[in-house]
């Protein structure tokens, strides 16, 4: 009779160490842990997230990770534009992820199918979204989609009145989501978050084109304001209907608009304060009137100069905390805003460290960031934005195992 092997693989050793550590230390459910952190109280350990449509994982990195951990999953693309995979429950449990998501979907009238078209001898995957923006990805380089058509590129302000904007409160967007939220609340221990929404600003330049939109900021501000009012109206209607279904069940509502780049703001702070901020604030306050959930706001880049404005809008949480951007040094962020703002992210530099460092270097990097962000609560661990294709799976494992190892209070 063959004897069982006494040799364990590296992944098995890591798995067993993680299980032993969890069994010895955890004293809260995931939801208790998340709510403590969101209220700037000290939980048993920092909560961990793997993201939904933001700070998630690219399908290629996900497939490599599944193979590395010997997990069997039918890969589902949850976001075709970013090519993000929906992590399976086995992986979420393996990494100690404390949040689960409830997503709305397109209305029944919206097909949303990806078409394959040939242009200049090359096969492309094309997706037209509800706002008429076309996103395209080459078949021979399936990493993500870029915008290939801006439907309002030549529009005038008068054209906006007749443009067929989608209906935010179409009830078919929300079929089944209350049942799913109730299942999560009654049958699981996890905190519940919505998917990302409330994209008031970015959709405008998607429709107009970035260069044309930036010219409008200077030469045609009334056009910007008129288009922002249309996107705001869509999201106000959307959250009326969405939160009527699950506002009493969710712990976090995710909204977002990128307003920062690698080295600074994407546009002047005066334009933000005069034009963008009033619309964002109106939406945040409207959401707060519909639910007691915390408001999570996503913006990439260097945004230190507008954090006070975002807090004035009413947000509770900042994501992804891009620590590699100018002025986004973790200790300065924590010192200035740690008592008023929850940081959801900032766990590792996904531009320079996660793809290229060794697992030991990643472990040290994660430990240093956690030791800055975790004191006093107010922190949820997450990678800084999406884990991209090509990131070694052993680095991803090191990332989340370090979060669990060093995240206990």
Tab-separated table of C-alpha atoms in Angstrom:
chain	number	residue	atom	x	y	z
A	1	UNK	CA	0.000	0.000	0.000
A	2	UNK	CA	1.365	3.423	-0.972
A	3	UNK	CA	2.042	5.744	1.933
A	4	UNK	CA	0.697	9.303	1.755
A	5	UNK	CA	3.293	11.881	0.787
A	6	UNK	CA	4.831	13.812	3.666
A	7	UNK	CA	6.111	16.516	1.329
A	8	UNK	CA	3.972	19.635	1.000
A	9	UNK	CA	4.102	22.102	-1.826
A	10	UNK	CA	4.832	25.778	-1.080
A	11	UNK	CA	1.189	26.638	-1.725
A	12	UNK	CA	0.048	23.966	0.747
A	13	UNK	CA	2.414	25.283	3.424
A	14	UNK	CA	1.127	28.819	2.895
A	15	UNK	CA	-2.461	27.565	2.980
A	16	UNK	CA	-1.941	25.710	6.271
A	17	UNK	CA	-0.156	28.660	7.879
A	18	UNK	CA	-2.974	30.986	6.896
A	19	UNK	CA	-5.626	28.649	8.285
A	20	UNK	CA	-3.758	28.258	11.590
A	21	UNK	CA	-3.336	32.002	11.901
A	22	UNK	CA	-7.024	32.673	11.231
A	23	UNK	CA	-8.164	30.018	13.673
A	24	UNK	CA	-6.061	31.501	16.458
A	25	UNK	CA	-6.876	35.158	16.015
A	26	UNK	CA	-10.234	36.056	14.503
A	27	UNK	CA	-12.967	37.041	16.945
A	28	UNK	CA	-15.439	38.905	14.692
A	29	UNK	CA	-17.574	38.167	11.687
A	30	UNK	CA	-16.589	39.876	8.463
A	31	UNK	CA	-19.460	42.344	8.695
A	32	UNK	CA	-18.643	43.230	12.307
A	33	UNK	CA	-15.030	43.749	11.289
A	34	UNK	CA	-15.894	45.987	8.331
A	35	UNK	CA	-18.384	48.091	10.284
A	36	UNK	CA	-15.854	48.634	13.062
A	37	UNK	CA	-13.249	49.806	10.575
A	38	UNK	CA	-15.702	52.071	8.736
A	39	UNK	CA	-16.627	53.727	12.029
A	40	UNK	CA	-12.983	54.346	12.957
A	41	UNK	CA	-13.052	51.717	15.661
A	42	UNK	CA	-10.560	48.889	16.131
A	43	UNK	CA	-11.635	45.462	14.827
A	44	UNK	CA	-9.837	42.173	15.424
A	45	UNK	CA	-7.943	42.616	12.150
A	46	UNK	CA	-8.096	44.972	9.210
A	47	UNK	CA	-10.831	43.996	6.731
A	48	UNK	CA	-9.683	42.726	3.340
A	49	UNK	CA	-11.214	43.330	-0.077
A	50	UNK	CA	-10.462	42.047	-3.561
A	51	UNK	CA	-12.663	44.623	-5.241
A	52	UNK	CA	-15.621	44.556	-7.542
A	53	UNK	CA	-15.446	46.646	-10.713
A	54	UNK	CA	-12.667	48.635	-9.011
A	55	UNK	CA	-9.483	47.316	-7.418
A	56	UNK	CA	-10.275	43.886	-8.819
A	57	UNK	CA	-8.263	41.347	-10.817
A	58	UNK	CA	-7.665	41.005	-14.553
A	59	UNK	CA	-8.819	37.746	-16.120
A	60	UNK	CA	-5.281	36.704	-17.133
A	61	UNK	CA	-3.925	37.231	-13.635
A	62	UNK	CA	-6.974	35.452	-12.227
A	63	UNK	CA	-6.524	32.391	-14.449
A	64	UNK	CA	-2.855	32.137	-13.496
A	65	UNK	CA	-3.773	32.468	-9.831
A	66	UNK	CA	-6.405	29.722	-10.051
A	67	UNK	CA	-3.868	27.401	-11.640
A	68	UNK	CA	-1.274	28.227	-8.985
A	69	UNK	CA	-3.689	27.507	-6.133
A	70	UNK	CA	-5.271	24.524	-7.899
A	71	UNK	CA	-8.751	26.081	-7.751
A	72	UNK	CA	-11.309	25.085	-10.356
A	73	UNK	CA	-13.544	27.924	-11.551
A	74	UNK	CA	-15.416	28.816	-14.701
A	75	UNK	CA	-14.063	32.300	-15.388
A	76	UNK	CA	-16.758	34.984	-15.605
A	77	UNK	CA	-15.911	38.428	-16.976
A	78	UNK	CA	-17.667	40.924	-14.742
A	79	UNK	CA	-16.338	44.018	-16.536
A	80	UNK	CA	-15.520	43.646	-20.242
A	81	UNK	CA	-13.951	47.109	-20.500
A	82	UNK	CA	-11.325	46.409	-17.838
A	83	UNK	CA	-11.433	42.636	-18.513
A	84	UNK	CA	-11.938	41.927	-14.829
A	85	UNK	CA	-12.816	38.452	-13.618
A	86	UNK	CA	-15.388	37.771	-10.919
A	87	UNK	CA	-13.483	36.019	-8.119
A	88	UNK	CA	-15.017	32.720	-7.016
A	89	UNK	CA	-16.110	32.095	-3.455
A	90	UNK	CA	-13.298	29.611	-2.819
A	91	UNK	CA	-10.668	32.218	-3.651
A	92	UNK	CA	-12.401	34.935	-1.612
A	93	UNK	CA	-12.424	32.654	1.403
A	94	UNK	CA	-8.818	31.611	0.807
A	95	UNK	CA	-7.736	35.263	1.001
A	96	UNK	CA	-10.032	36.174	3.901
A	97	UNK	CA	-12.002	38.706	1.862
A	98	UNK	CA	-14.670	40.342	4.046
A	99	UNK	CA	-16.895	42.055	1.458
A	100	UNK	CA	-19.401	40.673	-1.025
A	101	UNK	CA	-21.031	42.681	-3.804
A	102	UNK	CA	-24.527	43.240	-5.123
A	103	UNK	CA	-24.618	44.526	-8.687
A	104	UNK	CA	-27.358	46.113	-10.711
A	105	UNK	CA	-27.365	45.287	-14.417
A	106	UNK	CA	-28.414	46.719	-17.717
A	107	UNK	CA	-32.140	47.122	-18.410
A	108	UNK	CA	-33.983	44.574	-20.524
A	109	UNK	CA	-34.044	47.029	-23.421
A	110	UNK	CA	-30.233	47.155	-23.551
A	111	UNK	CA	-28.562	44.334	-25.425
A	112	UNK	CA	-24.983	45.057	-24.387
A	113	UNK	CA	-23.568	42.297	-26.580
A	114	UNK	CA	-19.974	42.415	-27.784
A	115	UNK	CA	-19.743	42.431	-31.560
A	116	UNK	CA	-16.794	41.239	-33.616
A	117	UNK	CA	-15.841	43.482	-36.509
A	118	UNK	CA	-12.899	43.569	-38.894
A	119	UNK	CA	-11.140	46.887	-39.539
A	120	UNK	CA	-7.971	47.266	-41.604
A	121	UNK	CA	-7.495	43.512	-41.588
A	122	UNK	CA	-7.665	43.218	-37.798
A	123	UNK	CA	-10.438	41.600	-35.752
A	124	UNK	CA	-11.927	43.797	-33.030
A	125	UNK	CA	-14.334	43.238	-30.138
A	126	UNK	CA	-16.716	46.223	-29.956
A	127	UNK	CA	-19.118	47.102	-27.159
A	128	UNK	CA	-21.575	50.013	-27.317
A	129	UNK	CA	-22.636	51.054	-23.811
A	130	UNK	CA	-25.965	52.584	-22.778
A	131	UNK	CA	-24.709	56.118	-23.378
A	132	UNK	CA	-23.678	55.340	-26.960
A	133	UNK	CA	-19.936	55.176	-26.242
A	134	UNK	CA	-18.176	52.410	-28.190
A	135	UNK	CA	-15.365	50.487	-26.496
A	136	UNK	CA	-13.021	48.335	-28.572
A	137	UNK	CA	-10.341	45.701	-27.990
A	138	UNK	CA	-8.208	43.900	-30.605
A	139	UNK	CA	-8.727	40.149	-30.748
A	140	UNK	CA	-4.981	39.531	-30.794
A	141	UNK	CA	-4.357	41.643	-27.687
A	142	UNK	CA	-7.217	41.084	-25.259
A	143	UNK	CA	-6.084	43.174	-22.300
A	144	UNK	CA	-8.766	45.879	-22.009
A	145	UNK	CA	-11.047	48.076	-24.095
A	146	UNK	CA	-10.396	51.637	-25.197
A	147	UNK	CA	-12.960	54.134	-26.471
A	148	UNK	CA	-13.238	54.084	-30.262
A	149	UNK	CA	-16.314	56.308	-30.663
A	150	UNK	CA	-17.453	59.396	-28.732
A	151	UNK	CA	-21.121	59.965	-29.660
A	152	UNK	CA	-21.171	63.642	-28.648
A	153	UNK	CA	-17.865	64.612	-30.255
A	154	UNK	CA	-19.570	67.066	-32.619
A	155	UNK	CA	-22.642	67.921	-30.540
A	156	UNK	CA	-23.765	71.397	-29.605
A	157	UNK	CA	-25.458	72.305	-26.353
A	158	UNK	CA	-28.800	72.305	-28.197
A	159	UNK	CA	-28.210	68.696	-29.306
A	160	UNK	CA	-28.149	67.461	-25.702
A	161	UNK	CA	-31.896	67.953	-25.272
A	162	UNK	CA	-32.621	65.413	-28.003
A	163	UNK	CA	-29.876	62.899	-27.240
A	164	UNK	CA	-31.324	59.528	-26.094
A	165	UNK	CA	-29.913	59.264	-22.584
A	166	UNK	CA	-30.725	55.974	-20.810
A	167	UNK	CA	-33.368	55.805	-18.101
A	168	UNK	CA	-31.690	55.468	-14.726
A	169	UNK	CA	-34.711	54.184	-12.823
A	170	UNK	CA	-35.766	51.520	-15.314
A	171	UNK	CA	-37.035	48.826	-12.910
A	172	UNK	CA	-35.623	45.996	-15.017
A	173	UNK	CA	-32.112	47.073	-13.945
A	174	UNK	CA	-32.794	45.852	-10.457
A	175	UNK	CA	-34.638	42.550	-10.853
A	176	UNK	CA	-33.404	39.964	-8.368
A	177	UNK	CA	-31.029	42.192	-6.474
A	178	UNK	CA	-33.066	42.370	-3.269
A	179	UNK	CA	-33.232	38.590	-3.134
A	180	UNK	CA	-29.467	38.422	-3.566
A	181	UNK	CA	-28.864	41.063	-0.886
A	182	UNK	CA	-31.201	39.256	1.508
A	183	UNK	CA	-29.382	35.995	0.859
A	184	UNK	CA	-26.054	37.597	1.667
A	185	UNK	CA	-27.406	39.254	4.805
A	186	UNK	CA	-29.218	36.181	6.154
A	187	UNK	CA	-26.949	33.365	5.051
A	188	UNK	CA	-23.418	34.780	5.102
A	189	UNK	CA	-21.259	36.737	7.572
A	190	UNK	CA	-20.010	39.267	5.042
A	191	UNK	CA	-20.370	43.019	4.666
A	192	UNK	CA	-22.325	44.001	1.545
A	193	UNK	CA	-21.372	46.645	-0.976
A	194	UNK	CA	-22.943	47.858	-4.174
A	195	UNK	CA	-20.953	47.877	-7.380
A	196	UNK	CA	-19.523	51.138	-8.675
A	197	UNK	CA	-21.922	53.828	-9.920
A	198	UNK	CA	-22.464	57.557	-9.661
A	199	UNK	CA	-19.989	58.314	-12.455
A	200	UNK	CA	-21.162	61.883	-12.975
A	201	UNK	CA	-18.010	63.443	-14.435
A	202	UNK	CA	-16.190	60.712	-16.371
A	203	UNK	CA	-19.149	59.704	-18.518
A	204	UNK	CA	-19.148	63.250	-19.901
A	205	UNK	CA	-15.709	62.975	-21.447
A	206	UNK	CA	-16.412	59.408	-22.550
A	207	UNK	CA	-19.239	60.834	-24.644
A	208	UNK	CA	-17.468	64.018	-25.742
A	209	UNK	CA	-13.858	62.862	-26.087
A	210	UNK	CA	-11.177	63.868	-23.598
A	211	UNK	CA	-9.423	66.483	-25.729
A	212	UNK	CA	-12.679	68.108	-26.802
A	213	UNK	CA	-13.957	68.049	-23.196
A	214	UNK	CA	-10.829	69.778	-21.909
A	215	UNK	CA	-11.252	72.461	-24.583
A	216	UNK	CA	-14.884	72.845	-23.490
A	217	UNK	CA	-13.718	73.471	-19.922
A	218	UNK	CA	-12.055	76.669	-21.141
A	219	UNK	CA	-14.043	77.729	-24.193
A	220	UNK	CA	-17.486	76.286	-23.598
A	221	UNK	CA	-18.220	75.756	-19.873
A	222	UNK	CA	-22.022	75.921	-20.405
A	223	UNK	CA	-21.763	72.761	-22.516
A	224	UNK	CA	-19.906	71.019	-19.677
A	225	UNK	CA	-22.522	72.076	-17.167
A	226	UNK	CA	-25.410	70.996	-19.383
A	227	UNK	CA	-23.898	67.559	-19.964
A	228	UNK	CA	-23.043	67.134	-16.281
A	229	UNK	CA	-26.645	67.931	-15.431
A	230	UNK	CA	-27.805	65.129	-17.724
A	231	UNK	CA	-25.467	62.531	-16.227
A	232	UNK	CA	-26.387	63.696	-12.719
A	233	UNK	CA	-30.084	63.293	-13.495
A	234	UNK	CA	-29.441	59.741	-14.675
A	235	UNK	CA	-27.664	58.807	-11.432
A	236	UNK	CA	-30.211	60.539	-9.193
A	237	UNK	CA	-32.950	58.445	-10.796
A	238	UNK	CA	-30.763	55.338	-10.660
A	239	UNK	CA	-30.162	55.551	-6.921
A	240	UNK	CA	-33.805	56.327	-6.215
A	241	UNK	CA	-34.719	52.948	-7.661
A	242	UNK	CA	-31.613	50.992	-6.653
A	243	UNK	CA	-31.668	51.964	-3.002
A	244	UNK	CA	-35.415	51.519	-2.768
A	245	UNK	CA	-34.546	47.843	-3.338
A	246	UNK	CA	-31.471	47.383	-1.125
A	247	UNK	CA	-30.768	50.621	0.750
A	248	UNK	CA	-31.658	48.944	4.032
A	249	UNK	CA	-29.359	45.977	3.392
A	250	UNK	CA	-26.061	47.349	2.077
A	251	UNK	CA	-23.175	48.627	4.179
A	252	UNK	CA	-21.339	50.519	1.443
A	253	UNK	CA	-22.425	52.408	-1.681
A	254	UNK	CA	-19.640	52.803	-4.231
A	255	UNK	CA	-19.444	55.828	-6.512
A	256	UNK	CA	-16.546	57.364	-8.364
A	257	UNK	CA	-14.984	59.701	-10.904
A	258	UNK	CA	-11.281	59.908	-11.694
A	259	UNK	CA	-10.162	63.462	-11.008
A	260	UNK	CA	-6.424	62.858	-10.493
A	261	UNK	CA	-3.474	61.692	-12.563
A	262	UNK	CA	0.008	60.456	-11.739
A	263	UNK	CA	1.467	63.883	-11.030
A	264	UNK	CA	-1.545	65.985	-10.048
A	265	UNK	CA	-5.161	66.834	-10.688
A	266	UNK	CA	-6.535	66.180	-14.168
A	267	UNK	CA	-8.011	69.668	-14.302
A	268	UNK	CA	-7.888	72.866	-12.311
A	269	UNK	CA	-9.271	72.943	-8.785
A	270	UNK	CA	-11.352	76.014	-9.599
A	271	UNK	CA	-13.232	74.142	-12.326
A	272	UNK	CA	-13.793	71.306	-9.876
A	273	UNK	CA	-15.148	73.585	-7.158
A	274	UNK	CA	-17.315	75.650	-9.492
A	275	UNK	CA	-18.672	73.025	-11.902
A	276	UNK	CA	-18.049	69.409	-10.846
A	277	UNK	CA	-18.268	69.573	-7.064
A	278	UNK	CA	-21.849	70.916	-6.800
A	279	UNK	CA	-23.126	67.992	-8.899
A	280	UNK	CA	-21.101	65.403	-7.017
A	281	UNK	CA	-22.190	66.821	-3.683
A	282	UNK	CA	-25.833	66.797	-4.722
A	283	UNK	CA	-25.568	63.110	-5.615
A	284	UNK	CA	-23.752	62.142	-2.407
A	285	UNK	CA	-26.278	63.947	-0.237
A	286	UNK	CA	-29.131	62.359	-2.191
A	287	UNK	CA	-27.692	58.881	-1.626
A	288	UNK	CA	-27.282	59.639	2.066
A	289	UNK	CA	-30.983	60.522	2.239
A	290	UNK	CA	-31.833	57.050	0.932
A	291	UNK	CA	-29.550	54.809	3.014
A	292	UNK	CA	-27.379	54.759	6.109
A	293	UNK	CA	-24.610	52.985	4.161
A	294	UNK	CA	-21.186	54.593	3.986
A	295	UNK	CA	-20.284	56.400	0.754
A	296	UNK	CA	-17.174	55.037	-0.955
A	297	UNK	CA	-15.568	57.302	-3.561
A	298	UNK	CA	-13.113	56.116	-6.202
A	299	UNK	CA	-10.569	58.356	-7.849
A	300	UNK	CA	-7.153	57.358	-9.070
A	301	UNK	CA	-4.133	59.575	-8.925
A	302	UNK	CA	-2.841	62.524	-6.967
A	303	UNK	CA	-5.875	64.022	-5.213
A	304	UNK	CA	-4.518	65.301	-1.908
A	305	UNK	CA	-5.493	68.849	-2.920
A	306	UNK	CA	-9.188	67.921	-3.200
A	307	UNK	CA	-9.677	65.534	-0.272
A	308	UNK	CA	-11.184	68.310	1.862
A	309	UNK	CA	-13.656	69.014	-0.951
A	310	UNK	CA	-14.601	65.340	-1.186
A	311	UNK	CA	-15.164	65.206	2.570
A	312	UNK	CA	-17.354	68.283	2.312
A	313	UNK	CA	-19.369	66.467	-0.356
A	314	UNK	CA	-20.121	63.831	2.263
A	315	UNK	CA	-17.960	60.876	1.275
A	316	UNK	CA	-16.766	58.488	3.990
A	317	UNK	CA	-14.241	56.320	2.149
A	318	UNK	CA	-11.468	56.969	-0.412
A	319	UNK	CA	-10.324	54.350	-2.922
A	320	UNK	CA	-7.887	53.191	-4.327
A	321	UNK	CA	-5.405	55.429	-2.417
A	322	UNK	CA	-2.768	55.545	-5.147
A	323	UNK	CA	0.341	55.726	-2.995
A	324	UNK	CA	2.596	55.872	-6.070
A	325	UNK	CA	1.099	59.188	-7.245
A	326	UNK	CA	2.596	62.561	-6.372
A	327	UNK	CA	1.719	63.786	-2.896
A	328	UNK	CA	-0.072	60.571	-1.859
A	329	UNK	CA	2.428	59.490	0.767
A	330	UNK	CA	0.701	57.068	3.202
A	331	UNK	CA	1.890	58.613	6.437
A	332	UNK	CA	0.866	62.114	5.365
A	333	UNK	CA	-2.562	60.869	4.299
A	334	UNK	CA	-3.080	59.086	7.606
A	335	UNK	CA	-1.850	62.014	9.697
A	336	UNK	CA	-4.017	64.575	7.909
A	337	UNK	CA	-7.200	62.604	7.304
A	338	UNK	CA	-7.086	59.382	9.322
A	339	UNK	CA	-9.738	60.528	11.804
A	340	UNK	CA	-12.199	61.704	9.157
A	341	UNK	CA	-11.654	59.446	6.160
A	342	UNK	CA	-11.556	55.679	5.715
A	343	UNK	CA	-8.788	54.527	3.388
A	344	UNK	CA	-9.845	51.557	1.275
A	345	UNK	CA	-6.785	50.485	-0.686
A	346	UNK	CA	-3.187	51.665	-0.475
A	347	UNK	CA	-2.035	48.160	0.385
A	348	UNK	CA	0.619	47.866	-2.296
A	349	UNK	CA	1.983	49.840	-5.208
A	350	UNK	CA	0.478	47.927	-8.137
A	351	UNK	CA	2.519	49.867	-10.703
A	352	UNK	CA	6.046	49.184	-9.525
A	353	UNK	CA	6.034	46.661	-6.670
A	354	UNK	CA	3.341	44.028	-7.148
A	355	UNK	CA	4.288	43.027	-10.721
A	356	UNK	CA	8.075	43.062	-10.303
A	357	UNK	CA	9.110	42.481	-6.684
A	358	UNK	CA	9.793	39.159	-5.013
A	359	UNK	CA	7.226	37.679	-2.600
A	360	UNK	CA	9.478	38.623	0.329
A	361	UNK	CA	9.718	42.213	-0.889
A	362	UNK	CA	5.948	42.328	-1.280
A	363	UNK	CA	5.517	41.051	2.255
A	364	UNK	CA	7.730	43.842	3.607
A	365	UNK	CA	6.010	46.486	1.474
A	366	UNK	CA	2.548	45.403	2.653
A	367	UNK	CA	3.652	45.313	6.274
A	368	UNK	CA	5.014	48.866	6.078
A	369	UNK	CA	1.785	50.229	4.571
A	370	UNK	CA	-0.437	48.375	7.027
A	371	UNK	CA	1.508	49.665	10.008
A	372	UNK	CA	0.823	53.204	8.785
A	373	UNK	CA	-2.846	52.846	7.851
A	374	UNK	CA	-4.277	50.490	10.474
A	375	UNK	CA	-3.929	52.403	13.796
A	376	UNK	CA	-7.310	53.491	15.152
A	377	UNK	CA	-9.330	51.655	12.509
A	378	UNK	CA	-10.482	53.489	9.428
A	379	UNK	CA	-8.709	51.149	7.022
A	380	UNK	CA	-9.740	48.394	4.609
A	381	UNK	CA	-6.898	46.549	2.909
A	382	UNK	CA	-6.971	46.432	-0.876
A	383	UNK	CA	-4.447	46.506	-3.670
A	384	UNK	CA	-4.082	49.910	-5.319
A	385	UNK	CA	-6.451	49.373	-8.237
A	386	UNK	CA	-6.667	46.325	-10.487
A	387	UNK	CA	-4.200	43.454	-10.383
A	388	UNK	CA	-3.108	43.446	-14.003
A	389	UNK	CA	-2.265	40.691	-16.457
A	390	UNK	CA	1.226	39.328	-15.972
A	391	UNK	CA	1.420	39.732	-12.194
A	392	UNK	CA	2.947	36.475	-10.884
A	393	UNK	CA	0.439	34.444	-8.861
A	394	UNK	CA	2.935	33.908	-6.050
A	395	UNK	CA	3.061	37.690	-5.645
A	396	UNK	CA	-0.721	37.878	-5.332
A	397	UNK	CA	-0.690	35.150	-2.692
A	398	UNK	CA	2.074	36.959	-0.819
A	399	UNK	CA	0.015	40.169	-0.972
A	400	UNK	CA	-3.092	38.780	0.683
A	401	UNK	CA	-1.312	36.472	3.094
A	402	UNK	CA	0.726	39.411	4.349
A	403	UNK	CA	-2.486	41.397	4.845
A	404	UNK	CA	-3.829	38.685	7.112
A	405	UNK	CA	-0.554	38.126	8.926
A	406	UNK	CA	0.140	41.773	9.752
A	407	UNK	CA	-3.427	43.035	9.920
A	408	UNK	CA	-4.287	41.885	13.445
A	409	UNK	CA	-4.625	44.465	16.187
